[in-house]
Coordinates of C-alpha atoms in Angstrom, one line a residue:
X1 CA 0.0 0.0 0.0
X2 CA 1.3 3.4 -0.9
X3 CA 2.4 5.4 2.1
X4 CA 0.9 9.5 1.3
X5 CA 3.3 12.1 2.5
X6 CA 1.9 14.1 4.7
X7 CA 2.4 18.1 4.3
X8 CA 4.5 20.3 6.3
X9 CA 2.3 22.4 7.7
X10 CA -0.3 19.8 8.8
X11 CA 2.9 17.4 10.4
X12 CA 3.6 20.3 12.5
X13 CA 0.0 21.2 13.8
X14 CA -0.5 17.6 14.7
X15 CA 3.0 17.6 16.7
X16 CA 1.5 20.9 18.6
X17 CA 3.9 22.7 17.6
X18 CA 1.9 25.1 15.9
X19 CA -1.8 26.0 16.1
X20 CA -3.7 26.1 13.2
X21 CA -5.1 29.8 12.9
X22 CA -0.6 30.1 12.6
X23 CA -0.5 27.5 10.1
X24 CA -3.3 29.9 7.8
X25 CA -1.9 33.5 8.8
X26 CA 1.7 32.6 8.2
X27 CA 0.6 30.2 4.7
X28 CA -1.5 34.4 3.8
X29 CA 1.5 36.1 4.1
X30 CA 4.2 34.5 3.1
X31 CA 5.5 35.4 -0.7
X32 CA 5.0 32.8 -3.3
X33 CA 8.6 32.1 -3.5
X34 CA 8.9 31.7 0.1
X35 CA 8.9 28.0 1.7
X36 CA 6.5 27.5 4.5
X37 CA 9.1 26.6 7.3
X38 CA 11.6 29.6 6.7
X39 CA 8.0 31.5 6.5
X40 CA 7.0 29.8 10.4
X41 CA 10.4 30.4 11.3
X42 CA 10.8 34.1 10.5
X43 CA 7.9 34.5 12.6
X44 CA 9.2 32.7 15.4
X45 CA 6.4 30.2 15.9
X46 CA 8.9 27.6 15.6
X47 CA 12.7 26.6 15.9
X48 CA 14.7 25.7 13.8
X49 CA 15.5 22.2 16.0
X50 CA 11.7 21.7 15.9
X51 CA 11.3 21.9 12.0
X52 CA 14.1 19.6 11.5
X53 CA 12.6 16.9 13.6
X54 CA 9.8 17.0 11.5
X55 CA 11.8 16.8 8.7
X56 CA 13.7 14.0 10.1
X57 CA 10.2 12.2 10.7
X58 CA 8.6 13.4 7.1
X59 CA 11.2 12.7 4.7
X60 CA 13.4 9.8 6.7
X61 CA 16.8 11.5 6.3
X62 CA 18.7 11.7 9.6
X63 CA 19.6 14.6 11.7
X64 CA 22.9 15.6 12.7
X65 CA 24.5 18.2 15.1
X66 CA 27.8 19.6 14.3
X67 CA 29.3 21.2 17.4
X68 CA 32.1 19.0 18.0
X69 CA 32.0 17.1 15.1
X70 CA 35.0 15.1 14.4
X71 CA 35.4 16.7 10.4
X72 CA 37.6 15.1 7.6
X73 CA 39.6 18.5 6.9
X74 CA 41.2 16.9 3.7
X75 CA 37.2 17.4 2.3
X76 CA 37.2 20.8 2.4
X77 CA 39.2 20.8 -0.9
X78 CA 36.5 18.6 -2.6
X79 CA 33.3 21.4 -1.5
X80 CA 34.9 25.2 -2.1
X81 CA 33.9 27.6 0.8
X82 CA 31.9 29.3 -1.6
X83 CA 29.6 26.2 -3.0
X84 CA 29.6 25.7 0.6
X85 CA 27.9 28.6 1.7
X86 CA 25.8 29.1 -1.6
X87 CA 23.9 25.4 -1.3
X88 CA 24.4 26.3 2.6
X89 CA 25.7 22.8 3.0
X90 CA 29.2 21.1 4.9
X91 CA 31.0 17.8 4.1
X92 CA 30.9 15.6 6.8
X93 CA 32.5 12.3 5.8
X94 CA 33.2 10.2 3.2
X95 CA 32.9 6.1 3.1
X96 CA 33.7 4.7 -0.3
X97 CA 32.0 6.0 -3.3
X98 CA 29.9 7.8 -0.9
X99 CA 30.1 11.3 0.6
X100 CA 27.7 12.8 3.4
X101 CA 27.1 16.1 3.5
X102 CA 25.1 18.2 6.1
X103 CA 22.8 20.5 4.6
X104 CA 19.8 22.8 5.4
X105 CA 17.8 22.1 3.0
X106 CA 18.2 18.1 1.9
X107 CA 15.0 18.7 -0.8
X108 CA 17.8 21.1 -2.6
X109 CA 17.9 18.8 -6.0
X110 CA 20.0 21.1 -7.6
X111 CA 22.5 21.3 -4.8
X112 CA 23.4 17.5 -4.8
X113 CA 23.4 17.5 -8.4
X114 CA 26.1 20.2 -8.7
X115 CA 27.9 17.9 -5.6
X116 CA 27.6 14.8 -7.1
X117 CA 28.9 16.2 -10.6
X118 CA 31.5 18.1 -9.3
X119 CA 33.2 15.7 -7.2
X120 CA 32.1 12.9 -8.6
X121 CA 30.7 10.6 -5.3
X122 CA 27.0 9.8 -4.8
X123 CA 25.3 12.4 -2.4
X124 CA 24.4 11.4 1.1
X125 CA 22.4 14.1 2.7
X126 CA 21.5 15.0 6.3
X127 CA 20.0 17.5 7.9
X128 CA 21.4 20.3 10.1
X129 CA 20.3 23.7 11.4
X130 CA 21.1 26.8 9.4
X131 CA 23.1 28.6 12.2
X132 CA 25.2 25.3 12.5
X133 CA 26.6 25.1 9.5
X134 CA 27.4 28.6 8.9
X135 CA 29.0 28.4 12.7
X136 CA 31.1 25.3 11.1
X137 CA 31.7 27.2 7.7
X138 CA 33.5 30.0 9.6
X139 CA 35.3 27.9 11.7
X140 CA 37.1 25.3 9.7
X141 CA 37.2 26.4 5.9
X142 CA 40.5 28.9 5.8
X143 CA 41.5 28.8 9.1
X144 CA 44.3 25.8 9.1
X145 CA 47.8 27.1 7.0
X146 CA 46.4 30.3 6.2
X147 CA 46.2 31.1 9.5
X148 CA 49.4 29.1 11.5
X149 CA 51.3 30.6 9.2
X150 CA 50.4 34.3 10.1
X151 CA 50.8 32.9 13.6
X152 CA 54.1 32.4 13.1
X153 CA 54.7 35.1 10.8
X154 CA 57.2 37.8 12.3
X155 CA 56.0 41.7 11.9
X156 CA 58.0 42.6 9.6
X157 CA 56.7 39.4 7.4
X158 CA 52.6 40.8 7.8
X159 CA 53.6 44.3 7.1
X160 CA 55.5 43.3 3.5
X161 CA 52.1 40.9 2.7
X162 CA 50.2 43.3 3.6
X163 CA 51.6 46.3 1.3
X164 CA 51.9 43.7 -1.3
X165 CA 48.4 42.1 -2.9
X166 CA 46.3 44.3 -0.4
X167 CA 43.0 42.3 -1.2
X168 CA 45.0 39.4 -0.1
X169 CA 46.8 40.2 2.7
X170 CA 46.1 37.6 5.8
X171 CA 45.8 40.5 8.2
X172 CA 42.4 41.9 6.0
X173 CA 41.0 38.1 5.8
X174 CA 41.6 37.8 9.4
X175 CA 39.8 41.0 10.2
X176 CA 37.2 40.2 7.6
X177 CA 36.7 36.8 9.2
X178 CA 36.8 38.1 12.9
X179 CA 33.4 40.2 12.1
X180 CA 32.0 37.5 9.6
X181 CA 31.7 35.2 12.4
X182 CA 31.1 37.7 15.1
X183 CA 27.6 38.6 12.8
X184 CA 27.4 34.8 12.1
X185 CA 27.1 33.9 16.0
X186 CA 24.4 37.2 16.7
X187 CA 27.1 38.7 18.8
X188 CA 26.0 42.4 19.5
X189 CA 30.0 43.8 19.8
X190 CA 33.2 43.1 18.8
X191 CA 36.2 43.9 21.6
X192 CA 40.0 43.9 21.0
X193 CA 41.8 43.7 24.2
X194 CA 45.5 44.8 24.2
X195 CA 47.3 42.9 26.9
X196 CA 51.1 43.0 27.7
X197 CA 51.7 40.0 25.6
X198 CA 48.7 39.6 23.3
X199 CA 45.4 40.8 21.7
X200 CA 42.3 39.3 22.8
X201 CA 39.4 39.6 20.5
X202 CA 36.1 39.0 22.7
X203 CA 32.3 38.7 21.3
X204 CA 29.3 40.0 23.6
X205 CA 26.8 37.0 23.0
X206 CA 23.2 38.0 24.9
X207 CA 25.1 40.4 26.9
X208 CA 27.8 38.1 28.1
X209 CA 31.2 38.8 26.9
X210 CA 33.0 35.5 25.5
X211 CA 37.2 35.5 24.3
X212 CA 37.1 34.2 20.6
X213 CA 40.7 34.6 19.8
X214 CA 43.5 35.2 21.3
X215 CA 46.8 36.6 18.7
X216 CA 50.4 37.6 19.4
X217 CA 51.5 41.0 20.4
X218 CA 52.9 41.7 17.3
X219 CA 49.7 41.3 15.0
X220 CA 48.2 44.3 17.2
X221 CA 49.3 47.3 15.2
X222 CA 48.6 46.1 11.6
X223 CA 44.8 44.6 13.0
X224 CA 44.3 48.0 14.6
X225 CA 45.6 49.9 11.5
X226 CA 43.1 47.7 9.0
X227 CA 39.9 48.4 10.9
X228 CA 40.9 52.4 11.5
X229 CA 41.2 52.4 7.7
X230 CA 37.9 50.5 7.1
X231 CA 36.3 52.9 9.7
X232 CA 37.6 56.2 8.1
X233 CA 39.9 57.2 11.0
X234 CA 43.2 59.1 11.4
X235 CA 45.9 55.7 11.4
X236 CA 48.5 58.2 12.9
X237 CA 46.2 59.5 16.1
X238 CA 46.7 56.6 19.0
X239 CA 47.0 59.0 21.5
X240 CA 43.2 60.2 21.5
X241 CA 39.8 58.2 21.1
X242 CA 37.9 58.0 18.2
X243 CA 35.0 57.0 16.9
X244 CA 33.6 55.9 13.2
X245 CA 31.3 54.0 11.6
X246 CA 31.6 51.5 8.7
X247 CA 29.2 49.2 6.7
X248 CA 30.0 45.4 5.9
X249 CA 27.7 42.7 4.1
X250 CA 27.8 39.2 4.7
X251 CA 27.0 37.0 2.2
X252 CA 23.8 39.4 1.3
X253 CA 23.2 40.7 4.8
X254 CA 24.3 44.6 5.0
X255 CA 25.7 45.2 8.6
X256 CA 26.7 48.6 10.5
X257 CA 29.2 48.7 12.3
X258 CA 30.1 51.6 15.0
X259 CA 33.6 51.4 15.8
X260 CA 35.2 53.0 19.1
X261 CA 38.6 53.6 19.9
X262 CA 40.0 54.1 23.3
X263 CA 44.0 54.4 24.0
X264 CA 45.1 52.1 27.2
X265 CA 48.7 51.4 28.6
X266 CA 49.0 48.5 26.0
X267 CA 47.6 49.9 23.1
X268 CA 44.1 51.3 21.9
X269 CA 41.5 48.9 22.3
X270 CA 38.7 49.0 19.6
X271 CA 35.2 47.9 20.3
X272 CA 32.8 47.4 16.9
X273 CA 29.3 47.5 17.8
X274 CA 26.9 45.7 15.0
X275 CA 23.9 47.0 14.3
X276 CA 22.4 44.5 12.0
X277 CA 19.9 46.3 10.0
X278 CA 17.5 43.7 8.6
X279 CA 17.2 42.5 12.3
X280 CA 16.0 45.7 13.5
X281 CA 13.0 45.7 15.6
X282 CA 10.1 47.7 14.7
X283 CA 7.1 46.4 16.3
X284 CA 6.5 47.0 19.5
X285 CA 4.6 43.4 20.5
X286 CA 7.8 41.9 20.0
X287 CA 9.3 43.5 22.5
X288 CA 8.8 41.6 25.9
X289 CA 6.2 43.3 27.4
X290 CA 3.3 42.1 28.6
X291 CA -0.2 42.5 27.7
X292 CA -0.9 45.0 30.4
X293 CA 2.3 46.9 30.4
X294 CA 1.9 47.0 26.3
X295 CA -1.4 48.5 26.7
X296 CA -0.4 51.5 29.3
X297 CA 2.9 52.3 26.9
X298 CA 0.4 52.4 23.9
X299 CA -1.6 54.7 26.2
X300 CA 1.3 57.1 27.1
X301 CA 2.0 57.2 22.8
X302 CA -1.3 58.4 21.7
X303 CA -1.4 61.2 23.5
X304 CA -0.3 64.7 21.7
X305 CA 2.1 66.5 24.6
X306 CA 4.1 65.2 27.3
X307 CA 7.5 63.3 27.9
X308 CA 7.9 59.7 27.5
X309 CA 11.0 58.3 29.2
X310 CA 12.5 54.7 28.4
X311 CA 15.4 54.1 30.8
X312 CA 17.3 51.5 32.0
X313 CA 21.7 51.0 31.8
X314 CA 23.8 50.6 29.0
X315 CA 22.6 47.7 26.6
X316 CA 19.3 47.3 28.4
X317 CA 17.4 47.7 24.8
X318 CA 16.3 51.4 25.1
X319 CA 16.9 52.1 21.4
X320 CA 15.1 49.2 20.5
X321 CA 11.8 50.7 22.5
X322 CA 12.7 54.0 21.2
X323 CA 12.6 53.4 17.3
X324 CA 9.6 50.9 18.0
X325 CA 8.1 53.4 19.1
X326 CA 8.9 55.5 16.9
X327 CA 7.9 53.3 13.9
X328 CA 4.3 52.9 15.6
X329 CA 4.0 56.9 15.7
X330 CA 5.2 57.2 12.0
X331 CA 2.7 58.6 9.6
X332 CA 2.1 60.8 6.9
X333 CA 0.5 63.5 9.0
X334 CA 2.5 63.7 11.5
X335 CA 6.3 65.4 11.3
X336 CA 8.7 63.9 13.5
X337 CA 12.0 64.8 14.0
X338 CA 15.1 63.3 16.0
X339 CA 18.1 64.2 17.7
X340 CA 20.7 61.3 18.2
X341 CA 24.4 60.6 19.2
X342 CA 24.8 58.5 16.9
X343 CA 21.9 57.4 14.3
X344 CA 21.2 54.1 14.4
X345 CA 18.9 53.0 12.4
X346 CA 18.1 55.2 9.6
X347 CA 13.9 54.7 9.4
X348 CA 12.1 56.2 6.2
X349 CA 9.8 59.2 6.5
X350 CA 11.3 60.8 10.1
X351 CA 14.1 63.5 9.8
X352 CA 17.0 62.2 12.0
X353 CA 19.3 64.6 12.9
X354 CA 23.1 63.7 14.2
X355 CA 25.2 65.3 17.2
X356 CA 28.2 66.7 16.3
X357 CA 29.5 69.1 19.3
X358 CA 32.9 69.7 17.1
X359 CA 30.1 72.4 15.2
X360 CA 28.7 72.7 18.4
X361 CA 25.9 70.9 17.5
X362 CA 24.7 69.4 20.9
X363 CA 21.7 67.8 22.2
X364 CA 20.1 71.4 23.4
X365 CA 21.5 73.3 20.5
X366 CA 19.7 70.8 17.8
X367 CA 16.2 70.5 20.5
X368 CA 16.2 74.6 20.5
X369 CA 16.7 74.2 16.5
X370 CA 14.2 71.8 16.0
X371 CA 11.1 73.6 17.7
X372 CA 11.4 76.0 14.8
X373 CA 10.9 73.1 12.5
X374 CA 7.2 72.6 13.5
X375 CA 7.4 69.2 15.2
X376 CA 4.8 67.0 16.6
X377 CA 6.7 64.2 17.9
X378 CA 10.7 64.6 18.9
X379 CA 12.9 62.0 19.7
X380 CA 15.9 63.3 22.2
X381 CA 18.8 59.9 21.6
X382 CA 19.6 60.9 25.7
X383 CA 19.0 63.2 27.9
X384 CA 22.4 63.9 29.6
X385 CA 22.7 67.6 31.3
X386 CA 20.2 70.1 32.6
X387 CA 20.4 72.2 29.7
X388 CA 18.9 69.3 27.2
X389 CA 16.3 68.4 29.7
X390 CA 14.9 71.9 30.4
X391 CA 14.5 72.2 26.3
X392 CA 12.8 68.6 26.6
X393 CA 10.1 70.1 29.0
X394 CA 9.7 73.2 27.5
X395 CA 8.9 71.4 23.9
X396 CA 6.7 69.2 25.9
X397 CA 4.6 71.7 27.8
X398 CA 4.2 73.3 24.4
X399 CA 2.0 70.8 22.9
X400 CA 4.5 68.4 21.6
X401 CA 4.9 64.5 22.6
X402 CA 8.6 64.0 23.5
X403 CA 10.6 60.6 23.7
X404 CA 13.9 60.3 25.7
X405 CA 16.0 58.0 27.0
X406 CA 17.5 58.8 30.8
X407 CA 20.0 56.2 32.5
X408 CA 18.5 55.5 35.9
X409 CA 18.1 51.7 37.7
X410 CA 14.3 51.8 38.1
X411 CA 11.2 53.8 37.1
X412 CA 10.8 56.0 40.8
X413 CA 14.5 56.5 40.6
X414 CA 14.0 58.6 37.6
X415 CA 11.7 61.2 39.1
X416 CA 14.5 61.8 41.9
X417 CA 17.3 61.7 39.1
X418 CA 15.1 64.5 37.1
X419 CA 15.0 67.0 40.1
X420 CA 18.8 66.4 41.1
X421 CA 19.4 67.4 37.6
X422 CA 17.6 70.6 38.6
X423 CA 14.6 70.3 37.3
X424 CA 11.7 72.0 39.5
X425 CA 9.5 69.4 41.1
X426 CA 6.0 71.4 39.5
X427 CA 7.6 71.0 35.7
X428 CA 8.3 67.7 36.4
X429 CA 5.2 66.8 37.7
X430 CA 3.3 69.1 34.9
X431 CA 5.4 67.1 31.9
X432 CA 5.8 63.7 32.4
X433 CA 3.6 60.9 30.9
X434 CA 5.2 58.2 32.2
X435 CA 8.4 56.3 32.4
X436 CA 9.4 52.7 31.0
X437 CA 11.9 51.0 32.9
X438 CA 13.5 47.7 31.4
X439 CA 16.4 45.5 31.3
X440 CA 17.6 42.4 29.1
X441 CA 17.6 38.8 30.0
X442 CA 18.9 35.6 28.3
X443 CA 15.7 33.1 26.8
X444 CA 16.1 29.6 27.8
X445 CA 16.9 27.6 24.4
X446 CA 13.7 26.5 22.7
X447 CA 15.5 23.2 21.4
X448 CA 17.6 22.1 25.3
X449 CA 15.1 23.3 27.7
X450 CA 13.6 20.9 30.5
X451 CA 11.4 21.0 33.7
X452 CA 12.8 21.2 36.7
X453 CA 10.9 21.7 40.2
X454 CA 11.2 24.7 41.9
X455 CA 14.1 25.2 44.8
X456 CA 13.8 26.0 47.7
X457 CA 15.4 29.6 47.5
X458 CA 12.9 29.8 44.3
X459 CA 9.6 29.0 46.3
X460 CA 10.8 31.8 49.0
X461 CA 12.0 34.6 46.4
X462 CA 8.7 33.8 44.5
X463 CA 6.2 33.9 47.5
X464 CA 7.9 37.3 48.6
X465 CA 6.6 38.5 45.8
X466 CA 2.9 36.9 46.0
X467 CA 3.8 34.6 43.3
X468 CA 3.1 30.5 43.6
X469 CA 6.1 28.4 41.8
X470 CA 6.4 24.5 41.2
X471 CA 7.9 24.1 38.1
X472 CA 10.6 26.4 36.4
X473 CA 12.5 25.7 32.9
X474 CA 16.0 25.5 32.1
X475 CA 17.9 24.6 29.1
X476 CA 20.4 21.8 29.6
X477 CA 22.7 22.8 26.2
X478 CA 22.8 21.9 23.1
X479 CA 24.7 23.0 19.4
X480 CA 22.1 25.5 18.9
X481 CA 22.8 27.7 22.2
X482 CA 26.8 27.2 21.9
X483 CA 26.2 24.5 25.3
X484 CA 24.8 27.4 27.4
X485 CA 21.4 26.7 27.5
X486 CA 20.1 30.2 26.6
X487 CA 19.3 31.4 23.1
X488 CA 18.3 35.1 22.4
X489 CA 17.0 37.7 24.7
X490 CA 13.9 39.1 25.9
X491 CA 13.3 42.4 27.8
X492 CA 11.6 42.9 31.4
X493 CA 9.7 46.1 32.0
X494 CA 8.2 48.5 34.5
X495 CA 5.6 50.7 33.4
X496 CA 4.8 53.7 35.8
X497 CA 2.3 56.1 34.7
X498 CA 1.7 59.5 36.0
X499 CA -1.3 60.3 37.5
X500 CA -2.9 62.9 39.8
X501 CA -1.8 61.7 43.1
X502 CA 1.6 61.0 41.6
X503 CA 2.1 64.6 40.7
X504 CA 0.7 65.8 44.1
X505 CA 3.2 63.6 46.0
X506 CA 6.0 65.2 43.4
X507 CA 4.9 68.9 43.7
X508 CA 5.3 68.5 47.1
X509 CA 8.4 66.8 46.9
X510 CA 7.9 64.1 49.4
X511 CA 10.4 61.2 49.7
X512 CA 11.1 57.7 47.5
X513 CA 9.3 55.3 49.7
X514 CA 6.3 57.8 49.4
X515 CA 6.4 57.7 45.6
X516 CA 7.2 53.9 45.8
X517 CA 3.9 53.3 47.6
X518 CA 1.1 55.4 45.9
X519 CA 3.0 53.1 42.7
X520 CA 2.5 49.5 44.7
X521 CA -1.1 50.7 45.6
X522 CA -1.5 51.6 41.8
X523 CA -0.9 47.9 41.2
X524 CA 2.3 49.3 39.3
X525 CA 4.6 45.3 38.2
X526 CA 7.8 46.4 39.3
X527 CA 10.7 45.0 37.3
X528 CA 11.8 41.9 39.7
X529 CA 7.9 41.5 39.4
X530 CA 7.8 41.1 35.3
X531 CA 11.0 39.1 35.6
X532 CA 9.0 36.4 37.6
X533 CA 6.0 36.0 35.8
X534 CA 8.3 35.2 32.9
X535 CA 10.3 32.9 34.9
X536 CA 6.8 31.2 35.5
X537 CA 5.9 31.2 31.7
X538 CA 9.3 29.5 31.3
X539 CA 11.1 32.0 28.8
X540 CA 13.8 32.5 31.3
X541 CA 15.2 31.9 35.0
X542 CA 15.7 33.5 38.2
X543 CA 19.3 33.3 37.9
X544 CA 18.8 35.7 34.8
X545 CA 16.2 38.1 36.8
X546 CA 18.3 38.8 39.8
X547 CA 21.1 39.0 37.5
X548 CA 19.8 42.1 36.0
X549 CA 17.3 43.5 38.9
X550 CA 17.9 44.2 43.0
X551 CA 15.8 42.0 45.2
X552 CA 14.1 43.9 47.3

């Protein structure tokens, strides 16, 4: 009896991995050319782990994990890096006539048949993530003589290579390879360390720094030299920082990178933040936040004057709120302009305006400038010194809606940081819409993660809060989340919004614990709070929360 194959999208709805109101909403808007699992994918209703299972199940071909796989170097002669990365595909082994390759898409015909012709062995496929074999691309193809032999290159030796074939030269494919990877493993910086005796190049991976590399002394000046030129700054300045900015495509992904450089006793050290810009975030549901805290921050946007403050330390994802924001408020009948230090993301139909205090162009110099310019929303990049913030809440008492960025630990500790800035408490009171606290934590891996009862400590910190735990989630590691058990980041908020007993309590200017408790008997969910309700819905764990918040 003939065995029907079953479709995608139906395998996947009866594994409950998807419901089927997904299955129809993705199948509507996905382009024609599109195949349905990169479609489910992109919208993150499933992983990538999940679909290949159902692969593995649908089509019978087995599925294989890479990290730490014990590779046959001498086939990377038989598959260029190129045909590699164009079919997406890695040799794995190779047992007679037969050679097994791992490939993200096994249905790819046309791939094995440009394999099989090409090196003449019969095509055995198997499946493997995306994100693996890229990981396993940029780790073994080029990396052997190439690079032992700049290893043991002297200085002299680089420098003469690399005034020779300059497209060629090891130190550009080193540096070239360095941020191919770096974008390849979603790392959000780049950091070259200058020790006594070497140069460590680090990646920030969901906000945790991680050393990738670790080169002699001597390659330091020539690596530092490359990426000053590909940045557009002054090779023969080491004494001062600098900063510049660069753009880079992988494969077809373009890439912005901000590059910093700060002089230390053993050489500048260069940090390259990526902004990848077709991983920008411009809708504000994706952003963490629950249904609640989404609504009252959709609340504080629609109205027409006032300041809106995200805030939160460095790398807490207040850009991220900011241009989502943004993006929401962006129509034809509305102008909006920004001020920034430096643009980020460049986003179609807002005039963005960069800070450049060399032409004295500062925060309050471009605010003052841009009132003439009949705005109806501004967006300030930070508000730093009493002079911006006194602009802010002019332009905001004015009948504009204002949105800012402030670097405080919670939402209360904003109003207090406002008036030590010198702001009266009555224009403080009289301007403010509300405030949006957050902070990034890691997501447990989709593909690793088990059930685990509660602890101890967990059940205590939990019912402090008024919350009931049993079960909590962690992810065990696996290939997809580099063996750490966390995979991607999420943000945690707290919302506070101003309201008439709020500005009473600030007009006249009563203390913290004051202001803390008109917010607890406002029902405000305080960061630690939001952290733990996700901890309960399993995208994270405490270890992550009080990582990033104070338990009160």
């Amino acid at each position: 009896m003939k065995r029907t194959r079953k479709r995608l999208g139906d395998l996947l709805v009866e594994a409950n991995l998807i419901t089927e109101s997904q299955l129809q909403s993705t199948l509507k808007d996905k382009s024609d050319s599109q195949k349905l699992g990169d479609a489910l994918l992109q919208q993150g209703h499933i992983t990538e782990q999940q679909l290949i299972e159902v692969l593995e199940f649908q089509l019978g071909i087995p599925h294989i994990s890479l990290y730490r796989y014990p590779f046959d170097q001498h086939l990377f002669t038989l598959v260029p890096k190129e045909r590699a990365k164009r079919h997406m595909l890695i040799p794995l082994k190779r047992e007679g006539e037969k050679l097994f390759v791992a490939m993200a898409d096994p249905m790819d015909y046309f791939a094995i048949d440009d394999l099989r012709l090409t090196t003449g062995f019969q095509i055995e496929p198997a499946i493997a993530t995306k994100d693996d074999i890229l990981r396993a691309i940029n780790k073994y193809y080029n990396m052997d003589d190439e690079f032992k032999d700049l290893l043991m290159s002297s200085e002299e030796e680089i420098k003469e290579e690399a005034n020779g074939d300059i497209q060629d030269s090891p130190i550009i494919r080193l540096v070239n390879q360095v941020i191919s990877n770096a974008v390849v493993a979603k790392a959000s910086d780049i950091h070259f360390d200058p020790q006594e005796t070497k140069l460590i190049i680090r990646y920030r991976i969901d906000g945790l720094l991680r050393t990738e590399r670790i080169l002699p002394k001597h390659m330091q000046s020539m690596i530092t030299a490359r990426i000053k030129i590909l940045a557009n700054l002054d090779i023969t300045e080491y004494r001062v920082p600098q900063d510049g900015r660069m753009k880079y495509r992988v494969d077809i992904q373009p890439v912005d990178l901000r590059v910093s450089t700060l002089p230390t006793v053993f050489g500048e050290k260069i940090v390259m933040r990526i902004l990848d810009l077709s991983s920008s975030l411009n809708d504000i549901s994706k952003l963490g936040f629950n249904s609640y805290h989404q609504k009252l921050f959709n609340t504080m946007l629609q109205k027409p004057n006032g300041i809106v403050l995200i805030t939160g330390p460095t790398g807490s994802g207040k850009s991220s709120t900011l241009y989502a924001a943004l993006n929401k408020l962006n129509s034809e009948n509305v102008n909006i302009l920004t001020i920034e230090d430096p643009v980020e993301y460049q986003i179609e139909g807002i005039n963005q305006i960069q800070v450049n205090t060399q032409t004295g162009m500062d925060f309050a110099a471009g605010l003052r400038s841009i009132l003439r310019q009949d705005p109806n929303i501004i967006m300030v990049g930070e508000i730093r010194d009493k002079d911006t913030v006194e602009v802010a809440i002019r332009a905001s008492l004015t009948g504009h809606l204002v949105l800012s960025t402030l670097h405080t630990n919670d939402s209360i500790g904003t109003i207090t940081r406002l008036m030590d800035m010198g702001v009266e408490p009555f224009l403080v009171a009289s301007s403010l819409n509300g405030i949006v606290s957050q902070r990034l934590v890691r997501k447990v891996c989709r593909d690793c993660k088990e059930e685990h009862a509660a602890t101890k400590r967990e059940v205590e910190i939990f019912s402090r809060r008024g919350i009931k735990i049993e079960k909590i989630v962690r992810g065990k590691g696996c290939s997809s989340c580099n063996m750490t058990g966390y995979k991607g980041r999420i943000a945690i908020h707290e919302v506070l919004v101003m309201n008439d007993e709020l500005r009473k309590v600030i007009m006249n200017g009563e203390s913290f614990m004051r202001l803390r408790e008109i917010a607890e008997q406002n029902k405000t969910i305080f960061l630690l709070d939001d952290g733990l309700l996700k901890v309960k819905q399993g995208i994270t764990t405490t270890e992550e929360v009080l990582r990033v918040t104070i338990p009160e």
